[in-house]
Amino acid sequence: MTSTVKQSRNGVDTEVLFATLDAVKAAPEAAKLQFRAHNEWVSGTHNRSTIADFFGVGEERAHERTFVFDADHPAVLVGRDNGPTPVEFVLHALAACLTSGLANIAAARGITLHEVRSMVSGDIDLNGILGLNPEVRNGYQQISVRFQIKGDAPADVLKGLIEQSRKRSAVFDVITNGAPVTIDVDAN
Amino acid sequence: MTSTVKQSRNGVDTEVLFATLDAVKAAPEAAKLQFRAHNEWVSGTHNRSTIADFFGVGEERAHERTFVFDADHPAVLVGRDNGPTPVEFVLHALAACLTSGLANIAAARGITLHEVRSMVSGDIDLNGILGLNPEVRNGYQQISVRFQIKGDAPADVLKGLIEQSRKRSAVFDVITNGAPVTIDVDAN
């Protein structure tokens, strides 16, 4: 196996990965990131977010293109189904974060991944959101992730990749441990 | 103002909204929802989720169409920017959930909204995700939401709509209070 092949294992440029680690080690202040989403109400439960700018590695940056996402409720939840529900985006974020980390960790450990699939499900009781039962929470009561992973390593090593990805996942951390949220309103 | 106009205030069919409340009151078991996202790894930090099916109001259902979302890291975070980062989807989910609830609550209270915009930002320190400092968390250290809301009510009444939406928001609940997540792995 040539050095070039190693560098692009799993589509991960491990030289850049390790260079990033070294850069943050050398300049911890470069580690500060701020992500943003801009949302605009459309009608009813339908609204739209734009994701474009962020702050990272010392300066204001922009994604290669502007990403736009609609959210809505389905008809059975008094919406028009112009997009997934907000809570479904949370499940996508969790699957995506665990999977993004996985490829990097596998590459760093010299493991080639062949296939990674996951299904995330989350259970909600409408009695919470509708305010009908104060003992029922608004959010997910339970979230389950089921991974199918194939690669050139024994099953326990592949499972160890997912365990390490979980340990370093930003979204897993936020969902399981929570994060402080402040809300300011300019009304007129 | 005619009854027809009232029914579609803010694009919300309040008759359906109240009928849904009554239906769940009458049959609490109809309140069980399960949402799902199916994710597939593409390459490196790039992966893709499909959101199509869910369980709600007593039966398996499908969205009007299948929603597909790519997630990736930008180049400065060792990706190729084929989509927003997973953590940005969390911010979108939060803005979307607070805004979806808002239009329903305003309609129920007889308030017409003219404009609702929000900007959500979240701060992350890479020293956590990169495993460089065990005292730094992986996820958001702080999330801030700034709303601009215009409608046919005094500022304090409009602010009250957002406060009520926060109280009933599934995503706000999950992000601020956390939710249990289980991960199962099928490796071969």
Tab-separated table of C-alpha atoms in Angstrom:
chain	number	residue	atom	x	y	z
A	1	MET	CA	0.000	0.000	0.000
A	2	THR	CA	1.439	3.357	-0.988
A	3	SER	CA	1.547	6.481	1.123
A	4	THR	CA	-0.988	8.111	-1.221
A	5	VAL	CA	-3.507	5.370	-0.632
A	6	LYS	CA	-3.021	5.612	3.125
A	7	GLN	CA	-3.584	9.359	3.046
A	8	SER	CA	-7.003	8.988	1.472
A	9	ARG	CA	-8.257	6.014	3.473
A	10	ASN	CA	-12.039	6.237	3.819
A	11	GLY	CA	-11.892	9.489	1.882
A	12	VAL	CA	-10.105	11.098	4.822
A	13	ASP	CA	-6.935	13.071	4.223
A	14	THR	CA	-5.131	11.884	7.345
A	15	GLU	CA	-2.258	14.340	6.796
A	16	VAL	CA	-4.721	17.213	7.024
A	17	LEU	CA	-6.410	15.526	9.994
A	18	PHE	CA	-3.172	15.256	11.954
A	19	ALA	CA	-2.059	18.736	10.826
A	20	THR	CA	-5.327	20.130	12.217
A	21	LEU	CA	-4.717	18.369	15.523
A	22	ASP	CA	-1.206	19.811	15.656
A	23	ALA	CA	-2.434	23.293	14.729
A	24	VAL	CA	-4.983	23.333	17.544
A	25	LYS	CA	-2.432	21.918	19.996
A	26	ALA	CA	-0.038	24.719	19.055
A	27	ALA	CA	-2.666	27.473	19.159
A	28	PRO	CA	-5.586	26.530	21.437
A	29	GLU	CA	-7.339	29.829	20.616
A	30	ALA	CA	-7.761	28.574	17.025
A	31	ALA	CA	-10.149	25.987	18.493
A	32	LYS	CA	-13.029	28.415	18.963
A	33	LEU	CA	-15.900	27.761	16.551
A	34	GLN	CA	-19.239	29.448	16.220
A	35	PHE	CA	-21.938	27.915	14.019
A	36	ARG	CA	-25.132	29.706	13.005
A	37	ALA	CA	-28.518	29.125	11.430
A	38	HIS	CA	-30.831	31.896	10.222
A	39	ASN	CA	-34.522	30.998	10.226
A	40	GLU	CA	-37.528	32.699	8.673
A	41	TRP	CA	-41.174	31.823	9.304
A	42	VAL	CA	-43.093	31.049	6.091
A	43	SER	CA	-46.653	30.105	7.140
A	44	GLY	CA	-48.210	27.959	9.840
A	45	THR	CA	-45.686	25.393	11.026
A	46	HIS	CA	-43.599	25.894	7.869
A	47	ASN	CA	-40.308	27.757	8.197
A	48	ARG	CA	-36.943	27.839	6.501
A	49	SER	CA	-33.350	27.986	7.715
A	50	THR	CA	-30.298	29.236	5.906
A	51	ILE	CA	-26.869	27.979	6.902
A	52	ALA	CA	-24.011	29.888	5.325
A	53	ASP	CA	-21.542	31.641	7.609
A	54	PHE	CA	-19.545	30.428	10.573
A	55	PHE	CA	-16.522	31.444	12.601
A	56	GLY	CA	-13.651	29.021	12.695
A	57	VAL	CA	-9.891	28.710	13.015
A	58	GLY	CA	-9.518	32.403	13.767
A	59	GLU	CA	-11.716	34.051	11.179
A	60	GLU	CA	-15.178	34.510	9.686
A	61	ARG	CA	-15.814	31.912	6.999
A	62	ALA	CA	-18.521	30.830	4.591
A	63	HIS	CA	-19.553	27.392	3.394
A	64	GLU	CA	-18.820	26.647	-0.273
A	65	ARG	CA	-22.500	27.256	-0.885
A	66	THR	CA	-25.505	28.405	1.121
A	67	PHE	CA	-27.594	25.534	2.486
A	68	VAL	CA	-31.356	26.028	2.799
A	69	PHE	CA	-33.691	23.695	4.719
A	70	ASP	CA	-37.440	23.784	5.139
A	71	ALA	CA	-39.119	22.401	8.226
A	72	ASP	CA	-42.818	21.764	8.738
A	73	HIS	CA	-45.242	19.400	10.395
A	74	PRO	CA	-47.069	16.638	8.505
A	75	ALA	CA	-50.840	16.942	8.069
A	76	VAL	CA	-51.552	14.713	11.098
A	77	LEU	CA	-49.639	17.277	13.157
A	78	VAL	CA	-51.480	20.291	11.734
A	79	GLY	CA	-48.905	21.162	9.067
A	80	ARG	CA	-48.490	20.877	5.303
A	81	ASP	CA	-45.432	18.596	5.182
A	82	ASN	CA	-43.191	21.070	3.342
A	83	GLY	CA	-40.209	19.569	5.160
A	84	PRO	CA	-39.344	17.180	7.958
A	85	THR	CA	-40.346	18.077	11.488
A	86	PRO	CA	-37.723	19.879	13.573
A	87	VAL	CA	-37.316	16.781	15.759
A	88	GLU	CA	-36.419	14.660	12.722
A	89	PHE	CA	-33.520	17.010	11.978
A	90	VAL	CA	-32.223	16.217	15.461
A	91	LEU	CA	-32.098	12.510	14.564
A	92	HIS	CA	-30.307	13.309	11.295
A	93	ALA	CA	-27.793	15.465	13.192
A	94	LEU	CA	-27.066	12.613	15.609
A	95	ALA	CA	-26.575	9.989	12.889
A	96	ALA	CA	-24.456	12.393	10.850
A	97	CYS	CA	-22.204	13.369	13.751
A	98	LEU	CA	-21.530	9.783	14.825
A	99	THR	CA	-20.831	8.787	11.210
A	100	SER	CA	-18.579	11.761	10.369
A	101	GLY	CA	-16.384	11.023	13.351
A	102	LEU	CA	-16.278	7.338	12.487
A	103	ALA	CA	-14.504	7.743	9.145
A	104	ASN	CA	-11.845	9.990	10.693
A	105	ILE	CA	-11.234	7.627	13.599
A	106	ALA	CA	-11.083	4.595	11.278
A	107	ALA	CA	-8.596	6.384	9.013
A	108	ALA	CA	-6.433	7.385	11.975
A	109	ARG	CA	-6.423	3.742	13.129
A	110	GLY	CA	-5.618	2.417	9.659
A	111	ILE	CA	-8.966	0.692	9.176
A	112	THR	CA	-10.753	0.800	5.832
A	113	LEU	CA	-14.521	1.087	6.033
A	114	HIS	CA	-16.655	-0.626	3.408
A	115	GLU	CA	-20.121	0.415	4.457
A	116	VAL	CA	-21.731	2.277	7.316
A	117	ARG	CA	-25.477	2.609	7.732
A	118	SER	CA	-27.527	3.703	10.679
A	119	MET	CA	-31.148	4.124	11.628
A	120	VAL	CA	-32.030	6.526	14.387
A	121	SER	CA	-35.463	6.523	15.951
A	122	GLY	CA	-36.915	8.721	18.646
A	123	ASP	CA	-40.114	8.331	20.661
A	124	ILE	CA	-42.297	11.285	21.553
A	125	ASP	CA	-45.591	11.453	23.422
A	126	LEU	CA	-47.787	14.262	22.067
A	127	ASN	CA	-49.345	14.726	25.508
A	128	GLY	CA	-46.211	16.711	26.379
A	129	ILE	CA	-46.053	19.092	23.415
A	130	LEU	CA	-49.815	19.632	23.498
A	131	GLY	CA	-49.655	20.494	27.179
A	132	LEU	CA	-52.196	17.819	28.093
A	133	ASN	CA	-50.126	16.033	30.747
A	134	PRO	CA	-47.561	17.927	32.838
A	135	GLU	CA	-45.791	14.654	33.661
A	136	VAL	CA	-44.980	13.995	29.988
A	137	ARG	CA	-41.909	15.749	28.593
A	138	ASN	CA	-42.020	17.690	25.315
A	139	GLY	CA	-38.956	16.084	23.781
A	140	TYR	CA	-37.786	12.591	22.960
A	141	GLN	CA	-38.326	10.101	25.744
A	142	GLN	CA	-35.815	7.727	24.170
A	143	ILE	CA	-33.557	7.795	21.097
A	144	SER	CA	-32.162	4.571	19.625
A	145	VAL	CA	-29.348	4.301	17.098
A	146	ARG	CA	-28.703	1.066	15.199
A	147	PHE	CA	-25.466	0.915	13.226
A	148	GLN	CA	-24.476	-1.551	10.535
A	149	ILE	CA	-20.764	-1.298	9.864
A	150	LYS	CA	-18.530	-3.265	7.506
A	151	GLY	CA	-14.761	-2.879	7.218
A	152	ASP	CA	-11.430	-4.669	7.084
A	153	ALA	CA	-11.223	-5.326	10.816
A	154	PRO	CA	-12.812	-7.763	13.308
A	155	ALA	CA	-16.272	-6.941	14.632
A	156	ASP	CA	-15.011	-5.815	18.050
A	157	VAL	CA	-12.542	-3.403	16.426
A	158	LEU	CA	-15.294	-1.967	14.220
A	159	LYS	CA	-17.533	-1.598	17.275
A	160	GLY	CA	-14.655	0.199	18.998
A	161	LEU	CA	-14.665	2.798	16.211
A	162	ILE	CA	-18.292	3.646	16.939
A	163	GLU	CA	-17.603	3.740	20.658
A	164	GLN	CA	-14.765	6.214	20.097
A	165	SER	CA	-16.928	8.302	17.755
A	166	ARG	CA	-19.615	8.434	20.447
A	167	LYS	CA	-17.047	9.613	22.986
A	168	ARG	CA	-16.016	12.533	20.753
A	169	SER	CA	-19.386	13.408	19.217
A	170	ALA	CA	-20.594	16.972	19.662
A	171	VAL	CA	-24.219	16.128	18.866
A	172	PHE	CA	-24.267	13.031	21.108
A	173	ASP	CA	-22.913	15.221	23.916
A	174	VAL	CA	-25.556	17.924	23.400
A	175	ILE	CA	-28.425	15.436	23.153
A	176	THR	CA	-27.445	13.302	26.127
A	177	ASN	CA	-26.061	16.009	28.423
A	178	GLY	CA	-27.951	19.097	27.262
A	179	ALA	CA	-26.577	22.555	26.561
A	180	PRO	CA	-27.548	25.993	27.885
A	181	VAL	CA	-29.815	27.982	25.555
A	182	THR	CA	-30.637	31.685	25.890
A	183	ILE	CA	-33.502	33.279	23.948
A	184	ASP	CA	-33.706	37.029	23.322
A	185	VAL	CA	-36.695	38.613	21.589
A	186	ASP	CA	-36.981	41.875	19.679
A	187	ALA	CA	-40.731	42.410	19.281
A	188	ASN	CA	-42.601	45.277	17.669
B	1	MET	CA	-63.518	39.272	10.206
B	2	THR	CA	-65.145	36.101	8.912
B	3	SER	CA	-64.831	32.638	10.355
B	4	THR	CA	-62.871	31.545	7.277
B	5	VAL	CA	-60.235	34.196	7.879
B	6	LYS	CA	-59.962	33.226	11.530
B	7	GLN	CA	-59.489	29.567	10.634
B	8	SER	CA	-56.449	30.305	8.505
B	9	ARG	CA	-54.782	32.880	10.738
B	10	ASN	CA	-51.003	32.635	10.284
B	11	GLY	CA	-51.600	29.792	7.827
B	12	VAL	CA	-52.796	27.643	10.733
B	13	ASP	CA	-56.088	25.778	10.439
B	14	THR	CA	-57.176	26.338	14.019
B	15	GLU	CA	-60.163	23.994	13.621
B	16	VAL	CA	-57.748	21.159	12.831
B	17	LEU	CA	-55.451	22.307	15.653
B	18	PHE	CA	-58.231	22.139	18.250
B	19	ALA	CA	-59.614	18.906	16.759
B	20	THR	CA	-56.154	17.356	17.170
B	21	LEU	CA	-56.039	18.457	20.800
B	22	ASP	CA	-59.486	16.939	21.383
B	23	ALA	CA	-58.555	13.708	19.598
B	24	VAL	CA	-55.468	13.199	21.779
B	25	LYS	CA	-57.442	14.095	24.920
B	26	ALA	CA	-60.024	11.455	23.989
B	27	ALA	CA	-57.477	8.783	23.054
B	28	PRO	CA	-54.137	9.344	24.829
B	29	GLU	CA	-52.660	6.288	23.067
B	30	ALA	CA	-52.949	8.210	19.768
B	31	ALA	CA	-50.255	10.508	21.168
B	32	LYS	CA	-47.393	8.086	20.592
B	33	LEU	CA	-45.053	9.230	17.821
B	34	GLN	CA	-41.878	7.695	16.510
B	35	PHE	CA	-39.649	9.644	14.148
B	36	ARG	CA	-36.763	8.135	12.185
B	37	ALA	CA	-33.751	9.057	10.099
B	38	HIS	CA	-31.793	6.607	7.951
B	39	ASN	CA	-28.158	7.551	7.389
B	40	GLU	CA	-25.560	6.224	4.957
B	41	TRP	CA	-21.862	7.026	5.010
B	42	VAL	CA	-20.595	8.402	1.667
B	43	SER	CA	-16.883	9.215	2.126
B	44	GLY	CA	-14.772	10.857	4.806
B	45	THR	CA	-16.958	13.115	6.933
B	46	HIS	CA	-19.640	13.156	4.206
B	47	ASN	CA	-22.835	11.203	4.851
B	48	ARG	CA	-26.473	11.379	3.887
B	49	SER	CA	-29.744	10.951	5.760
B	50	THR	CA	-33.129	9.989	4.399
B	51	ILE	CA	-36.261	10.973	6.281
B	52	ALA	CA	-39.412	9.328	4.967
B	53	ASP	CA	-41.404	7.154	7.360
B	54	PHE	CA	-42.743	7.748	10.837
B	55	PHE	CA	-45.315	6.332	13.220
B	56	GLY	CA	-48.045	8.659	14.352
B	57	VAL	CA	-51.652	8.844	15.452
B	58	GLY	CA	-51.963	5.085	15.571
B	59	GLU	CA	-50.350	3.960	12.333
B	60	GLU	CA	-47.270	3.838	10.126
B	61	ARG	CA	-47.130	6.901	7.878
B	62	ALA	CA	-44.940	8.449	5.212
B	63	HIS	CA	-44.118	12.056	4.486
B	64	GLU	CA	-45.563	13.466	1.246
B	65	ARG	CA	-42.088	13.026	-0.192
B	66	THR	CA	-38.758	11.592	0.924
B	67	PHE	CA	-36.393	14.205	2.337
B	68	VAL	CA	-32.655	13.732	1.792
B	69	PHE	CA	-29.945	15.713	3.589
B	70	ASP	CA	-26.195	15.618	3.224
B	71	ALA	CA	-23.894	16.450	6.109
B	72	ASP	CA	-20.161	17.042	5.968
B	73	HIS	CA	-17.398	19.112	7.514
B	74	PRO	CA	-15.936	22.201	5.836
B	75	ALA	CA	-12.341	22.071	4.602
B	76	VAL	CA	-11.003	23.712	7.768
B	77	LEU	CA	-12.475	20.784	9.678
B	78	VAL	CA	-11.033	18.118	7.374
B	79	GLY	CA	-14.093	17.710	5.174
B	80	ARG	CA	-15.262	18.658	1.693
B	81	ASP	CA	-18.247	20.864	2.601
B	82	ASN	CA	-20.867	18.720	0.834
B	83	GLY	CA	-23.381	19.790	3.459
B	84	PRO	CA	-23.625	21.623	6.759
B	85	THR	CA	-21.945	20.109	9.779
B	86	PRO	CA	-24.138	17.919	12.001
B	87	VAL	CA	-24.038	20.550	14.745
B	88	GLU	CA	-25.483	23.163	12.383
B	89	PHE	CA	-28.525	20.936	11.825
B	90	VAL	CA	-29.078	21.060	15.593
B	91	LEU	CA	-29.307	24.870	15.419
B	92	HIS	CA	-31.732	24.652	12.482
B	93	ALA	CA	-33.853	22.149	14.427
B	94	LEU	CA	-34.022	24.476	17.429
B	95	ALA	CA	-34.995	27.557	15.387
B	96	ALA	CA	-37.536	25.528	13.405
B	97	CYS	CA	-39.172	23.995	16.481
B	98	LEU	CA	-39.557	27.310	18.311
B	99	THR	CA	-40.949	28.934	15.146
B	100	SER	CA	-43.391	26.122	14.263
B	101	GLY	CA	-44.922	26.273	17.701
B	102	LEU	CA	-45.136	30.051	17.569
B	103	ALA	CA	-47.557	30.239	14.636
B	104	ASN	CA	-49.897	27.690	16.247
B	105	ILE	CA	-49.861	29.468	19.595
B	106	ALA	CA	-50.414	32.867	17.959
B	107	ALA	CA	-53.347	31.483	15.939
B	108	ALA	CA	-54.879	29.912	19.059
B	109	ARG	CA	-54.588	33.278	20.827
B	110	GLY	CA	-56.058	35.206	17.886
B	111	ILE	CA	-52.838	37.049	17.060
B	112	THR	CA	-51.772	37.581	13.458
B	113	LEU	CA	-48.033	37.341	12.852
B	114	HIS	CA	-46.449	39.553	10.205
B	115	GLU	CA	-42.853	38.398	10.335
B	116	VAL	CA	-40.727	36.063	12.422
B	117	ARG	CA	-36.990	35.752	11.999
B	118	SER	CA	-34.399	34.168	14.206
B	119	MET	CA	-30.684	33.651	14.335
B	120	VAL	CA	-29.299	30.790	16.362
B	121	SER	CA	-25.613	30.577	17.176
B	122	GLY	CA	-23.683	27.954	19.068
B	123	ASP	CA	-20.148	28.032	20.441
B	124	ILE	CA	-17.878	25.018	20.327
B	125	ASP	CA	-14.282	24.563	21.432
B	126	LEU	CA	-12.466	22.097	19.172
B	127	ASN	CA	-10.244	21.036	22.084
B	128	GLY	CA	-13.170	18.879	23.174
B	129	ILE	CA	-13.972	17.091	19.922
B	130	LEU	CA	-10.294	16.605	19.146
B	131	GLY	CA	-9.715	15.067	22.575
B	132	LEU	CA	-6.989	17.587	23.431
B	133	ASN	CA	-8.438	18.813	26.729
B	134	PRO	CA	-10.581	16.516	28.898
B	135	GLU	CA	-12.090	19.539	30.649
B	136	VAL	CA	-13.614	20.849	27.402
B	137	ARG	CA	-16.917	19.319	26.360
B	138	ASN	CA	-17.529	18.027	22.819
B	139	GLY	CA	-20.796	19.825	22.254
B	140	TYR	CA	-22.041	23.381	22.337
B	141	GLN	CA	-20.896	25.339	25.365
B	142	GLN	CA	-23.627	27.915	24.779
B	143	ILE	CA	-26.463	28.346	22.279
B	144	SER	CA	-28.079	31.756	21.727
B	145	VAL	CA	-31.335	32.426	19.911
B	146	ARG	CA	-32.292	35.941	18.822
B	147	PHE	CA	-35.863	36.408	17.589
B	148	GLN	CA	-37.330	39.310	15.661
B	149	ILE	CA	-41.109	39.111	15.715
B	150	LYS	CA	-43.738	41.431	14.260
B	151	GLY	CA	-47.491	41.018	14.651
B	152	ASP	CA	-50.750	42.762	15.525
B	153	ALA	CA	-50.190	42.716	19.290
B	154	PRO	CA	-48.095	44.691	21.801
B	155	ALA	CA	-44.451	43.716	22.242
B	156	ASP	CA	-45.023	41.969	25.577
B	157	VAL	CA	-47.808	39.836	24.080
B	158	LEU	CA	-45.584	38.867	21.135
B	159	LYS	CA	-42.781	38.001	23.559
B	160	GLY	CA	-45.284	35.863	25.452
B	161	LEU	CA	-45.877	33.798	22.311
B	162	ILE	CA	-42.195	32.914	22.119
B	163	GLU	CA	-42.109	32.130	25.831
B	164	GLN	CA	-45.052	29.741	25.400
B	165	SER	CA	-43.442	28.154	22.339
B	166	ARG	CA	-40.263	27.589	24.366
B	167	LYS	CA	-42.308	25.922	27.111
B	168	ARG	CA	-43.806	23.440	24.634
B	169	SER	CA	-40.824	22.911	22.311
B	170	ALA	CA	-39.622	19.348	21.835
B	171	VAL	CA	-36.216	20.397	20.496
B	172	PHE	CA	-35.665	23.022	23.211
B	173	ASP	CA	-36.454	20.330	25.778
B	174	VAL	CA	-34.030	17.822	24.263
B	175	ILE	CA	-31.224	20.373	23.898
B	176	THR	CA	-31.542	21.908	27.357
B	177	ASN	CA	-32.491	18.803	29.343
B	178	GLY	CA	-30.922	16.018	27.306
B	179	ALA	CA	-32.480	12.713	26.256
B	180	PRO	CA	-31.331	9.106	26.706
B	181	VAL	CA	-29.606	7.615	23.642
B	182	THR	CA	-28.814	3.938	23.119
B	183	ILE	CA	-26.433	2.772	20.386
B	184	ASP	CA	-26.435	-0.781	19.050
B	185	VAL	CA	-23.888	-1.977	16.505
B	186	ASP	CA	-24.061	-4.822	14.000
B	187	ALA	CA	-20.460	-5.220	12.767
B	188	ASN	CA	-19.011	-7.679	10.299
